[in-house]
Coordinates of C-alpha atoms (C1' of nucleotides) in Angstrom, one line a residue:
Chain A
X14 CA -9.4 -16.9 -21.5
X15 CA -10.2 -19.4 -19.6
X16 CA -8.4 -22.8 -20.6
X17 CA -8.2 -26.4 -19.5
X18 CA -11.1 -28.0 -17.5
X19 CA -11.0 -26.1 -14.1
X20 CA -14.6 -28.3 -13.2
X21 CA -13.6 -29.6 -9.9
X22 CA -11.1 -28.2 -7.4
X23 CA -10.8 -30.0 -4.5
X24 CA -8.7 -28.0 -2.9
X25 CA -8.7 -23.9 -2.5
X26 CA -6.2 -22.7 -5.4
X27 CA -4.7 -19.3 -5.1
X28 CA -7.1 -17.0 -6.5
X29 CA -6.7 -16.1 -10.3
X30 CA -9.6 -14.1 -12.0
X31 CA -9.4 -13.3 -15.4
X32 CA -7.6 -10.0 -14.8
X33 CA -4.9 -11.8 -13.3
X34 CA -4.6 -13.9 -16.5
X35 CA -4.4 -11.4 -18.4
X36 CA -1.7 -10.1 -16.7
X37 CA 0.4 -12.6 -16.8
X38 CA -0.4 -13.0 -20.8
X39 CA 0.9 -9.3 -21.7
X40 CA 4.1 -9.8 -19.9
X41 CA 4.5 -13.1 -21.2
X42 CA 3.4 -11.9 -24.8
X43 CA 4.7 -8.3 -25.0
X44 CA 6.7 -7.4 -22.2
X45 CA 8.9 -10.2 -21.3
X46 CA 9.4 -11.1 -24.9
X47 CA 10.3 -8.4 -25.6
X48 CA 7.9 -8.0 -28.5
X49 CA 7.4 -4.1 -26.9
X50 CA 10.9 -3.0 -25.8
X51 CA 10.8 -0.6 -22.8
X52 CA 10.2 3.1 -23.8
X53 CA 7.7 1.6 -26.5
X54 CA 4.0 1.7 -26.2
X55 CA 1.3 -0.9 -25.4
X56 CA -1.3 -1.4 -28.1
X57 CA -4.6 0.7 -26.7
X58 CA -6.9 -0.9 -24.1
X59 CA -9.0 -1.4 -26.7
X60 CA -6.6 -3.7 -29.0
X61 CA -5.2 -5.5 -26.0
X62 CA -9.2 -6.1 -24.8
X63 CA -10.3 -7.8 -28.0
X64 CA -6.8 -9.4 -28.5
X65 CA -7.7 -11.5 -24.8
X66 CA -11.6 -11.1 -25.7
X67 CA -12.3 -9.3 -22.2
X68 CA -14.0 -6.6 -21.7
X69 CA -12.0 -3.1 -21.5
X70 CA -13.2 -3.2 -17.9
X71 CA -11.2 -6.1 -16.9
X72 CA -8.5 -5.1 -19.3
X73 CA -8.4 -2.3 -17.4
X74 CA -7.6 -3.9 -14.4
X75 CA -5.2 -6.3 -15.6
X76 CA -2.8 -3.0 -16.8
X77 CA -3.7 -1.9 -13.3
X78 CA -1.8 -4.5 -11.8
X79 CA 1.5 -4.3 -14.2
X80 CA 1.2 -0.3 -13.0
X81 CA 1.7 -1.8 -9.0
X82 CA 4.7 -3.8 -10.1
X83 CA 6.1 -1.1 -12.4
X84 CA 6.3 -2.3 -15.5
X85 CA 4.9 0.1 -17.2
X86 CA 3.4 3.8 -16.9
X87 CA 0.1 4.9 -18.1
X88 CA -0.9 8.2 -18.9
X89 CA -4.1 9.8 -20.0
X90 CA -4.4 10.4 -23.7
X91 CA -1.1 8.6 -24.6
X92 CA -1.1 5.0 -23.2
X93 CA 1.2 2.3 -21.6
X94 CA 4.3 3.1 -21.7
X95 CA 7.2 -0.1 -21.1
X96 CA 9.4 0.9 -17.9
X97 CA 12.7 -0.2 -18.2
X98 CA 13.6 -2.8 -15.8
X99 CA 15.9 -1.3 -13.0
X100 CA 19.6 -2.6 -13.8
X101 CA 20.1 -3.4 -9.5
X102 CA 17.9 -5.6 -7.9
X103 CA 17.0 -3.6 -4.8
X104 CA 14.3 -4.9 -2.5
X105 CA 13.0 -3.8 0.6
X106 CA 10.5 -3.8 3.0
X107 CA 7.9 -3.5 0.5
X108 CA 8.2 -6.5 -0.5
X109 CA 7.3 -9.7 1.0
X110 CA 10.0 -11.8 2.1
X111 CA 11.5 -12.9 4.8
X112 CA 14.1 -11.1 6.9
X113 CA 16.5 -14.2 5.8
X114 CA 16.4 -13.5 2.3
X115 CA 15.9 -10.1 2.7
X116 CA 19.3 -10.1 4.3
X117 CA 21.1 -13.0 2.1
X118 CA 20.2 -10.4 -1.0
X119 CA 22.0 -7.5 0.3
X120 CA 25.0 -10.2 0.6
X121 CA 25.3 -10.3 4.3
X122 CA 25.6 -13.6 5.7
X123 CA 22.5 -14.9 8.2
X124 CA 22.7 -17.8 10.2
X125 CA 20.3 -19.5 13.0
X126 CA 21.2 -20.0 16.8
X127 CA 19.6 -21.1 19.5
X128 CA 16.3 -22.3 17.6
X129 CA 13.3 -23.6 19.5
X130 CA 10.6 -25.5 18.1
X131 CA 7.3 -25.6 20.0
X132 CA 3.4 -26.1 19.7
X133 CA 1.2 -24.8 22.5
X134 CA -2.1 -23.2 22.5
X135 CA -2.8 -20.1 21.4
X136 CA -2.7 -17.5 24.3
X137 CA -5.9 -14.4 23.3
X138 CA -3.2 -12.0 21.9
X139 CA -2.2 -15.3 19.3
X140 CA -6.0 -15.8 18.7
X141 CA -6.6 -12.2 18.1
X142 CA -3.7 -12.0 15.4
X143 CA -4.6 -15.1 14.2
X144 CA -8.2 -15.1 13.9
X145 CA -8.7 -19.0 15.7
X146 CA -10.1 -19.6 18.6
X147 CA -8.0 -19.1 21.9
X148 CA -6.5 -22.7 23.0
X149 CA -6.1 -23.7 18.8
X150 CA -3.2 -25.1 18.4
X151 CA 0.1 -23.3 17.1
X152 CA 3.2 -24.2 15.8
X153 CA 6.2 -21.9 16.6
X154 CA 9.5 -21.6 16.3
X155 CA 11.8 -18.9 17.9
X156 CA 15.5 -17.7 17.6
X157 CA 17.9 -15.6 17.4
X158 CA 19.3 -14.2 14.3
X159 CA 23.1 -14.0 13.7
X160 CA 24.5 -11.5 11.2
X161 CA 27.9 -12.0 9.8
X162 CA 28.1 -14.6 13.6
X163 CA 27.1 -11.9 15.8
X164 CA 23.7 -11.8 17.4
X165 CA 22.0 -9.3 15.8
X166 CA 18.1 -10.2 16.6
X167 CA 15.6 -12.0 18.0
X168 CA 12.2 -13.5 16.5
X169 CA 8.8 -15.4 16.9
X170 CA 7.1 -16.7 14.6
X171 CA 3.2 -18.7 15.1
X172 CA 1.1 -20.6 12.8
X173 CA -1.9 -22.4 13.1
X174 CA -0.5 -26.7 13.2
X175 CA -3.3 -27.6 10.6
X176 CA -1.9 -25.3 8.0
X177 CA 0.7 -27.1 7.7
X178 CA 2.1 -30.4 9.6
X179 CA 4.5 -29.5 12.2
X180 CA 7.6 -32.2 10.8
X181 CA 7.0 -30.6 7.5
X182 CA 7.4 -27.5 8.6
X183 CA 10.8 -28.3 10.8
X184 CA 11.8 -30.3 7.5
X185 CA 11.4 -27.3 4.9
X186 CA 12.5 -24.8 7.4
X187 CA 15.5 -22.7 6.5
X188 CA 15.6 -19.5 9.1
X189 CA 12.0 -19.1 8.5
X190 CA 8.8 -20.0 8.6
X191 CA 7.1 -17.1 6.3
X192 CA 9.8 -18.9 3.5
X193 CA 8.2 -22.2 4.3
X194 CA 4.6 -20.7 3.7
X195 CA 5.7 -18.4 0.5
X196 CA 7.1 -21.6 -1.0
X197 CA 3.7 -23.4 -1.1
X198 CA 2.1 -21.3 -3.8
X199 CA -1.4 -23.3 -2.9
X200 CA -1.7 -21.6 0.1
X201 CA -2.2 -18.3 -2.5
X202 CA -0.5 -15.6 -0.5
X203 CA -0.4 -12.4 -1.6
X204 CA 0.6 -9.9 1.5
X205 CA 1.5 -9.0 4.9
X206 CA 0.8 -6.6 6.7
X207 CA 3.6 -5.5 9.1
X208 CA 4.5 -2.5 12.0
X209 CA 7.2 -1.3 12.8
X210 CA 8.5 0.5 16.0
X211 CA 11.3 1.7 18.0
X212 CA 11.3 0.2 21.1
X213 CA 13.8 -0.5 24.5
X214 CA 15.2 -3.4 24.0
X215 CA 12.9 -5.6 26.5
X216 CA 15.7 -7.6 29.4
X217 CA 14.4 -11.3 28.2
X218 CA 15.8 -10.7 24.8
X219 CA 18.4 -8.3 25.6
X220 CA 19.9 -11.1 28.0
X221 CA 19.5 -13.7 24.7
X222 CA 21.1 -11.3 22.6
X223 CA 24.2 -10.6 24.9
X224 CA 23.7 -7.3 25.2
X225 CA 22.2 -4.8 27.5
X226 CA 18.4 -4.1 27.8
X227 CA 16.9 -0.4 26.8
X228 CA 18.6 0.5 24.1
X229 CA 16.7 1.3 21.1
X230 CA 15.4 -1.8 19.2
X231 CA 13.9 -2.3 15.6
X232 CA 10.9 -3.7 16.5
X233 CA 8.8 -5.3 13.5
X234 CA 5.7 -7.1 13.8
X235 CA 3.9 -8.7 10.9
X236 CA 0.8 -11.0 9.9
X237 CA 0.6 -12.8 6.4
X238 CA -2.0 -13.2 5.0
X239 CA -4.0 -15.7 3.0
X240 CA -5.7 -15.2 -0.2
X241 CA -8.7 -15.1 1.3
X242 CA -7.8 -12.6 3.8
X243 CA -7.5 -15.2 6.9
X244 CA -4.1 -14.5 8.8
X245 CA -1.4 -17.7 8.1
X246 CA 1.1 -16.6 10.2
X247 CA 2.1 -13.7 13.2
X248 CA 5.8 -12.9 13.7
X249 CA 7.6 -10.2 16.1
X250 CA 11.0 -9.5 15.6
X251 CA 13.8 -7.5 17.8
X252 CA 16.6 -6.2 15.8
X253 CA 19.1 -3.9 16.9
X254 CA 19.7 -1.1 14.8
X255 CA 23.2 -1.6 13.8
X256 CA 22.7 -4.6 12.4
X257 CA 19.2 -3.9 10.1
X258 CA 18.6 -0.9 8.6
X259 CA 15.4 -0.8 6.4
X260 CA 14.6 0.7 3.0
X261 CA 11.1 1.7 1.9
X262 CA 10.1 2.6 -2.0
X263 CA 6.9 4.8 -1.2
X264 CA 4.6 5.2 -4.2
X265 CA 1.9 7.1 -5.3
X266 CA -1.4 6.3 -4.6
X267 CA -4.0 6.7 -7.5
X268 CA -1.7 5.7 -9.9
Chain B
X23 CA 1.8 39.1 -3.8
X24 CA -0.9 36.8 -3.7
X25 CA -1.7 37.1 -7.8
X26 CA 1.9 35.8 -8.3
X27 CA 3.5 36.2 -11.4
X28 CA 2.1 34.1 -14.8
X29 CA 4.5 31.5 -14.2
X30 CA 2.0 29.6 -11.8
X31 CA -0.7 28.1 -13.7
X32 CA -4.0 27.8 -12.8
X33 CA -3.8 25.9 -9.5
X34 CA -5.1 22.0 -10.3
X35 CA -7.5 20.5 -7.7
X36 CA -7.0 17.2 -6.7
X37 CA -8.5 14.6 -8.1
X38 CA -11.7 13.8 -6.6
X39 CA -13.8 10.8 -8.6
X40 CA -17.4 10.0 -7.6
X41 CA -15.6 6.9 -5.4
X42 CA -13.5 8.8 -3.5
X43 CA -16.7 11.5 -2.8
X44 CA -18.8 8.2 -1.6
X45 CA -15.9 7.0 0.3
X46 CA -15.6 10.5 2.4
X47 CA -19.3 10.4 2.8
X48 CA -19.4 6.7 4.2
X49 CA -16.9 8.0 6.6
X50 CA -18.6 10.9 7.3
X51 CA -22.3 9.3 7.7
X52 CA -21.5 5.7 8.8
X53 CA -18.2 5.5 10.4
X54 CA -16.9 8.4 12.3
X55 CA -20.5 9.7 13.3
X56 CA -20.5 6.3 15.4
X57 CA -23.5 4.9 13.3
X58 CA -22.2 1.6 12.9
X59 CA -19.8 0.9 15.1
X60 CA -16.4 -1.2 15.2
X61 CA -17.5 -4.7 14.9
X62 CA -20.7 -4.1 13.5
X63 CA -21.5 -4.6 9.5
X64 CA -22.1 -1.7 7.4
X65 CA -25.1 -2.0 5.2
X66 CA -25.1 -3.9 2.0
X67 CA -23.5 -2.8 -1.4
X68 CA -27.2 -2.4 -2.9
X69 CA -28.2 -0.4 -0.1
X70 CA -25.1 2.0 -0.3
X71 CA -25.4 1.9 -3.7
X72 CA -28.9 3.1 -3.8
X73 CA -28.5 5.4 -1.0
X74 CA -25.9 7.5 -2.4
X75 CA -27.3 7.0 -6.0
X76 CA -24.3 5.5 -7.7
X77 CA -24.1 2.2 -9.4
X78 CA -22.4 -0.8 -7.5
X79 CA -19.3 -0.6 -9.2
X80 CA -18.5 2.9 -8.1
X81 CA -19.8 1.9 -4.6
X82 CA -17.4 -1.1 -4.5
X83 CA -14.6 1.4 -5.5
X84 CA -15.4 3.5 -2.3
X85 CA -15.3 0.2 -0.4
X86 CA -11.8 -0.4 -1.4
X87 CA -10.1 2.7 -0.6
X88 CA -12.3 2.4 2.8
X89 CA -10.7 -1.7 2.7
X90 CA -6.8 -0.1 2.0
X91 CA -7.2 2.5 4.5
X92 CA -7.6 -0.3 7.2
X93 CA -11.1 1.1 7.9
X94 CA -13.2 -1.9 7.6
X95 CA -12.9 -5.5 6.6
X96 CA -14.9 -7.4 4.1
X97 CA -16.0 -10.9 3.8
X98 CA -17.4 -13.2 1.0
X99 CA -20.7 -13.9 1.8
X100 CA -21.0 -11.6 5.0
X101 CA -20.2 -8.1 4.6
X102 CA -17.9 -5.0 5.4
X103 CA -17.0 -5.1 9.5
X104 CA -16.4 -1.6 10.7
X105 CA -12.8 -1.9 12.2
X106 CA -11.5 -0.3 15.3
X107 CA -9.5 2.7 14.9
X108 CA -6.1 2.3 16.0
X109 CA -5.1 5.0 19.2
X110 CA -2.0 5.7 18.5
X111 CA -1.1 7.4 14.9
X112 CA -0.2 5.1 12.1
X113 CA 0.7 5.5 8.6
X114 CA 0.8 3.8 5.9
X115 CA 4.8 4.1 5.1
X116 CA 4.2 2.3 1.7
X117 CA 2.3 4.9 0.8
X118 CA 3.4 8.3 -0.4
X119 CA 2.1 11.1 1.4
X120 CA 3.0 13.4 4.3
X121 CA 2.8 12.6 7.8
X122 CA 1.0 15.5 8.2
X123 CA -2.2 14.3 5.4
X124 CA -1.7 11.1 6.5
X125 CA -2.5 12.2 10.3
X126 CA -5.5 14.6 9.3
X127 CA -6.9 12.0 7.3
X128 CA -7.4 10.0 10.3
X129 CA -9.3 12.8 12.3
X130 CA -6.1 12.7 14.3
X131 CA -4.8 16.8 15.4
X132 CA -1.4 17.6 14.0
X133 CA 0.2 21.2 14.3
X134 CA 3.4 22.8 13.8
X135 CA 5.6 24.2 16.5
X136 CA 8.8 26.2 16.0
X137 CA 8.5 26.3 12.0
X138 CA 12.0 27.9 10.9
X139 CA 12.6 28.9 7.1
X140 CA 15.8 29.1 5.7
X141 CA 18.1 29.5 2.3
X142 CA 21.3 28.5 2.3
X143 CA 24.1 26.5 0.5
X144 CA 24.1 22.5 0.1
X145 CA 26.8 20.6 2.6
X146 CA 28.3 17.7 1.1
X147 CA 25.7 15.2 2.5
X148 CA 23.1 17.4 1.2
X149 CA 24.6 17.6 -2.3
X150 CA 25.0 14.0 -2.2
X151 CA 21.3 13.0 -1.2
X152 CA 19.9 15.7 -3.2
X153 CA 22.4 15.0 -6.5
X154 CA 23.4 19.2 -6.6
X155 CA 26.5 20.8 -6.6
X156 CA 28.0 21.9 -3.2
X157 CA 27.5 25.2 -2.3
X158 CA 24.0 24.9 -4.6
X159 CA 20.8 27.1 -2.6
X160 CA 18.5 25.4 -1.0
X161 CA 14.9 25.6 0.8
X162 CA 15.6 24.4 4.1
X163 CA 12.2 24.2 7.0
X164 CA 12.7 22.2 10.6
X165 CA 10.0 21.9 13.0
X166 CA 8.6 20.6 15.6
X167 CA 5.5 18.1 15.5
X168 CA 2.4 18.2 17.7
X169 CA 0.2 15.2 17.9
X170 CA -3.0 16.7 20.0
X171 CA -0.7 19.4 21.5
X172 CA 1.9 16.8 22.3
X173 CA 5.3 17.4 21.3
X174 CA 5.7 14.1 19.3
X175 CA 9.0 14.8 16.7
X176 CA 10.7 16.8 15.3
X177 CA 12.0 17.0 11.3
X178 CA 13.8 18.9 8.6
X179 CA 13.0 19.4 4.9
X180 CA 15.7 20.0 2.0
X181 CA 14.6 20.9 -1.2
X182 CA 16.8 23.1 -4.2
X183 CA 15.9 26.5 -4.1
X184 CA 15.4 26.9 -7.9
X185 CA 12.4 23.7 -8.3
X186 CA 9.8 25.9 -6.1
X187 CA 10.3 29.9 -5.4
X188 CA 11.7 30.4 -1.9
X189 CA 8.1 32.7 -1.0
X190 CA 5.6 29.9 -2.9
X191 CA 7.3 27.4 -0.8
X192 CA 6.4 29.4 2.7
X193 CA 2.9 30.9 1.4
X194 CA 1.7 26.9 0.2
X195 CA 3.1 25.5 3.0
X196 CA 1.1 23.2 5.6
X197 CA 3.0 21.5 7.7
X198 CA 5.4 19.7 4.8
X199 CA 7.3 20.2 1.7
X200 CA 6.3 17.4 0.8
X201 CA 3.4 18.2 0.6
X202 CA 3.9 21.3 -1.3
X203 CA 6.1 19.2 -4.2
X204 CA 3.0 16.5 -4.4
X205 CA 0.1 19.4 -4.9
X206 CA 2.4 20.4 -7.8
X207 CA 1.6 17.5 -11.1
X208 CA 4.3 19.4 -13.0
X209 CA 6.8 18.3 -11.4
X210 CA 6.0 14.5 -12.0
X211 CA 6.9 13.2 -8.6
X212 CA 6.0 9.4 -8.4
X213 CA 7.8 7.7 -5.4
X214 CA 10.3 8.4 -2.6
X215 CA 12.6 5.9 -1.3
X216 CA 12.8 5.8 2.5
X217 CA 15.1 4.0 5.3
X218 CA 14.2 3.7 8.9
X219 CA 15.8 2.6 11.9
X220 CA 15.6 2.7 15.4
X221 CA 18.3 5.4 17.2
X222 CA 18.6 6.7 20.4
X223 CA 16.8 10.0 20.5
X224 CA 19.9 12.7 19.8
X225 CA 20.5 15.1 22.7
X226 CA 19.6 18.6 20.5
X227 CA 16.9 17.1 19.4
X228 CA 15.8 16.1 22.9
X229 CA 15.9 19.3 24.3
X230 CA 13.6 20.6 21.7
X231 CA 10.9 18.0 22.4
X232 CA 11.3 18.6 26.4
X233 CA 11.9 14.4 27.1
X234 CA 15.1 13.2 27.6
X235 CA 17.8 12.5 25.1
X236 CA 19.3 8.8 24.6
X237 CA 15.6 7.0 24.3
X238 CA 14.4 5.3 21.6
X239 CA 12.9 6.9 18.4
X240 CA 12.2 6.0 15.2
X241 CA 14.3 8.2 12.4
X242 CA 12.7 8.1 9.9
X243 CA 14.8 9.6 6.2
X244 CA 13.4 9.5 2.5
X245 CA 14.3 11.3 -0.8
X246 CA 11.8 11.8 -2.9
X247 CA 11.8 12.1 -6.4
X248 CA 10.9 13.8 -9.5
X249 CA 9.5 11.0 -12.6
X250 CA 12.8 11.5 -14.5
X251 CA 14.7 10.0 -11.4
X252 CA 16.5 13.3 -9.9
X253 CA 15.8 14.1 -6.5
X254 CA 13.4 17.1 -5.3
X255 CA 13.1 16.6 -1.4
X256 CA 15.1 15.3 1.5
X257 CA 13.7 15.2 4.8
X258 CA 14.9 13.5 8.4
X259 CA 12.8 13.1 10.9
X260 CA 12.8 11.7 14.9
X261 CA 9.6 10.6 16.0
X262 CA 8.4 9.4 19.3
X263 CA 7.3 5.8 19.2
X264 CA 4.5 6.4 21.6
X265 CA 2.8 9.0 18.9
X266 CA 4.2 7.1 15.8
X267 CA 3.2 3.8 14.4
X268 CA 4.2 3.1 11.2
X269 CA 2.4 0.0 8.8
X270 CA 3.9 -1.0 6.1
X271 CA 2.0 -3.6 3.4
X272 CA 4.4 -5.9 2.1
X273 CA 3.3 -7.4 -0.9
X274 CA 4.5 -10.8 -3.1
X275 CA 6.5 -9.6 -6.1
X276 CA 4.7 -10.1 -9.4
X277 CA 6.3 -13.0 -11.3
Chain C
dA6 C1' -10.5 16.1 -35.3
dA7 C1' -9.1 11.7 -33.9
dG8 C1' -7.4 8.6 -30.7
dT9 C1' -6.1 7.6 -26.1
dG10 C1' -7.1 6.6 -21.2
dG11 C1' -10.6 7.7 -17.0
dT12 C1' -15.0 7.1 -15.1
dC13 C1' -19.6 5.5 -14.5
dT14 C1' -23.7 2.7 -15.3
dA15 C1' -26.9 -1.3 -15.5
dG16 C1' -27.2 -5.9 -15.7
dA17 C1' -25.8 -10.6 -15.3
dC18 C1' -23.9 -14.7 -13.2
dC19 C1' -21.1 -16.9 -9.7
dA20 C1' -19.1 -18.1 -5.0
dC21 C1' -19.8 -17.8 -0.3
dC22 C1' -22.2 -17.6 4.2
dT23 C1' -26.1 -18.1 7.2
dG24 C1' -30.5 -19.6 8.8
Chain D
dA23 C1' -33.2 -20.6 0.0
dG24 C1' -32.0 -16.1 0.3
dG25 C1' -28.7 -12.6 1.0
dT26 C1' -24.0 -11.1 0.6
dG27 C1' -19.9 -9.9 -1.8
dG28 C1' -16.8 -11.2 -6.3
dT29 C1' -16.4 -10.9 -11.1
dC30 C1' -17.3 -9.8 -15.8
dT31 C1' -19.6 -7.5 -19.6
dA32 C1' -21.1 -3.9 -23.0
dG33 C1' -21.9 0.6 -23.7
dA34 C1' -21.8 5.4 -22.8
dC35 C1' -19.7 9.8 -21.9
dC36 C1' -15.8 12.7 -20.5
dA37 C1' -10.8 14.5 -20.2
dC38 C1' -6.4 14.5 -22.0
dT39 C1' -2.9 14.4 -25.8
dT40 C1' -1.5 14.6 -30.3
dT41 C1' -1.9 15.8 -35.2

DNA sequence: AAGTGGTCTAGACCACCTG
DNA sequence: AGGTGGTCTAGACCACTTT
C-alpha cells in the first residue's frame, strides 16, 4: 500500500498509517467515482481487504473512519451501505474551522477591527493550555469581530512563535490564526478541543464591544491540537448571543 | 401492568464488549479508587493486559474509550497519565447521550425534581420542530435538574405520543426521554442536531430554580432523530453555567 | 445454510522516550 | 539499551441477516 520511497523525512509529516490510506483509496475508487452510487453496497470487508492487500483488521478500521464522516452505514450481517451526500452544506461546531469561515458559510459578512498583534511570554494559565514552559514565547493576536459592521465579539488567540514565524503568520493572516495553522497541512492537525459557556459579559470587553457588561455572553474556549497531541494554539472568544448562535450534529457513539 | 402486552420485545441489553468491561474495571480499580492518581502513569499495556487476561488489542481498545472520555492521556514512548477530573460537570455535546448518563458516568449525582407528565396537542412550534400535524398528541415531561442536590436547570421533553406508549414512557423513564428513545434499537435513532446559545435566564424559569431571573444560562435545544430522518424528540433546556460545562471535539472534515 | 460484519487473540515489527 | 506505545497481520469464533 505503501508507495514511493518514504526512506527519509526530515520533517514530521501529518500522520498517515495504512488505514488512513486506505481510506482515502475507497472514496477515491468507489465512492467519489461513483463506481458504488449511494444506496449501493460496499464489496465485503473481505473483498475490499485483499483488493488493498491489508489485513481485515486495518480494513476494518479504514471503513471505521468513512462511518465518522458519514459516508456510509454499516450494519451487522448486511454491509456498507453508500450514504447519500446531504444536498445543503451545513457545518457547525463539530467541525473544525474557524469562527470566520464558520460565519462567511452561513453568508453573513465578518470583518476585523481593532486587531492587535503581540508576542509576550507565556503567563502559567498560557503554559498550562499550551503545554511550554511558562516565559516561552507566544505570538498573539486579538480583536474584535464585526458581523454585518456591528461588533459582535471579541477574541484571543496564542501560539507558540517557533511554530510558526511571527511575519508569516501576520502575512497569511485573514481574521484568524487557527485558518493560518489549518492551511499548513504539515503541521497534521486533526482536532480541537473546545468549551463552551455562558458567561456575563466581563467590563474590559463589554467596554471594547460598545455595549454594557453582564449580559449573557457566548463564551467559547478552544485548544488545537497537533497530530501528535501537543496543543498548537489556545483561543477564548466572547460573542454575544444575538449575533452567534451555534449548531451541534450529535452522533452516536459506538457506531 | 408490568408483563406489558407482546408488542414489547424482549428488552435488548446494551452492548457491553470485553473493552468496554476492561475500561469500567480500569476505572473502577485504578482510577476512581485513587490508585494512581492524576498525574501519575497507569501501568503498562502488557501489564493491564495480563492483569485483566485479555490480549493487547482489546486492552488498547479500553484505553481509547478511557483516552475519548478525557480520562487519561497517552504518550508515545511514555505511557497513559491519569488526568484530573474536571469539578464542574461537563459533557461531551458532540456526543449523543443524555445529560443525565452523561453526568452519572462521571460519578457526578444527578436527580430529578418536580417531574411533571403530560399529553396534549402539538402548538405550531411544536409541530414544526417535531414535523406533525397541529393538534397531533404528544408526550410532554419538564423538570427540574439537581446536580448534588443543587438546583442546576431545568428542561422540557416533546416526543409524539404514538412512537412510545404514554405509560412505557413514564415506567422506563430515568431522568430523560432521551434516554428512553436511545435504549430502544428499533427505532434507529443515529444523531440529534443541537443549537446553543447564551440567554438571560427567563423569569418562570427563575422562580423554579430559586436564583434570580435575567442571568446568564446556557439554553441548550436539540431534535433528535429517527435513522429515516423524521424527528422523535425535542427537548429545551436552561442550565446554570456554574453546574454545566459543555466540550465539544471539533474535528477536521475528511477530504 | 451461507455470507456478512463484530470481536478477540497472539505475535511481530516499528517509532518514540528515557536513562 | 530497554521499555513504552503505535501499527499491522493472520486466524479464529461469534452474532446477525438473508436466502
Amino acid at each position: 500500500m505503501h508507495d514511493g520511497p518514504d526512506r527519509s523525512p526530515p520533517i514530521r509529516i501529518a500522520i498517515r498509517d495504512l488505514a488512513s490510506d486506505v481510506a482515502s483509496a475507497i472514496i477515491r475508487d468507489l465512492i467519489a467515482s461513483g463506481r458504488v452510487a449511494p444506496g449501493q453496497l460496499l464489496p465485503g470487508e473481505a473483498a475490499l481487504a485483499s483488493r488493498y492487500a491489508v489485513s481485515r483488521g486495518t480494513l476494518r478500521a479504514a471503513l471505521r473512519t468513512l462511518q465518522d464522516a458519514q459516508l456510509v452505514s454499516v450494519r451487522n450481517g448486511v454491509g456498507a451501505v453508500v450514504l447519500p451526500r446531504p444536498s445543503t452544506v451545513t457545518e457547525g461546531l463539530d467541525q473544525l474551522c474557524s469562527l470566520e469561515t464558520y460565519t462567511r458559510d452561513t453568508g453573513a459578512s465578518i470583518a476585523t477591527a481593532d486587531l492587535t498583534w503581540t508576542q509576550e511570554p507565556a503567563d502559567d494559565e498560557a503554559a498550562r493550555q499550551l503545554q511550554v514552559e511558562p516565559g516561552a514565547l507566544l505570538s498573539v493576536a486579538h480583536r474584535v469581530k464585526l458581523i454585518d459592521g456591528a461588533r459582535a465579539g471579541w477574541g484571543i488567540e496564542r501560539t507558540p512563535a517557533d511554530l510558526v514565524p511571527f511575519e508569516a503568520l501576520q502575512a497569511e493572516y485573514a481574521g484568524s490564526i487557527m485558518d493560518v495553522l489549518l492551511a499548513r497541512p504539515e503541521l497534521g492537525i486533526t482536532h480541537a478541543d473546545a468549551e463552551i459557556a455562558a458567561v456575563p459579559l466581563p467590563a474590559g470587553i463589554a467596554r471594547r464591544l460598545g455595549v454594557r457588561a453582564g449580559r449573557p455572553a457566548q463564551y467559547l474556549e478552544q485548544v488545537m491540537l497537533l497530530g501528535d497531541g501537543r496543543p498548537a494554539q489556545w483561543g477564548r472568544a466572547w460573542l454575544l448571543p444575538e449575533h452567534f448562535r451555534f449548531r451541534i450534529r450529535r452522533r452516536t457513539p459506538l457506531a
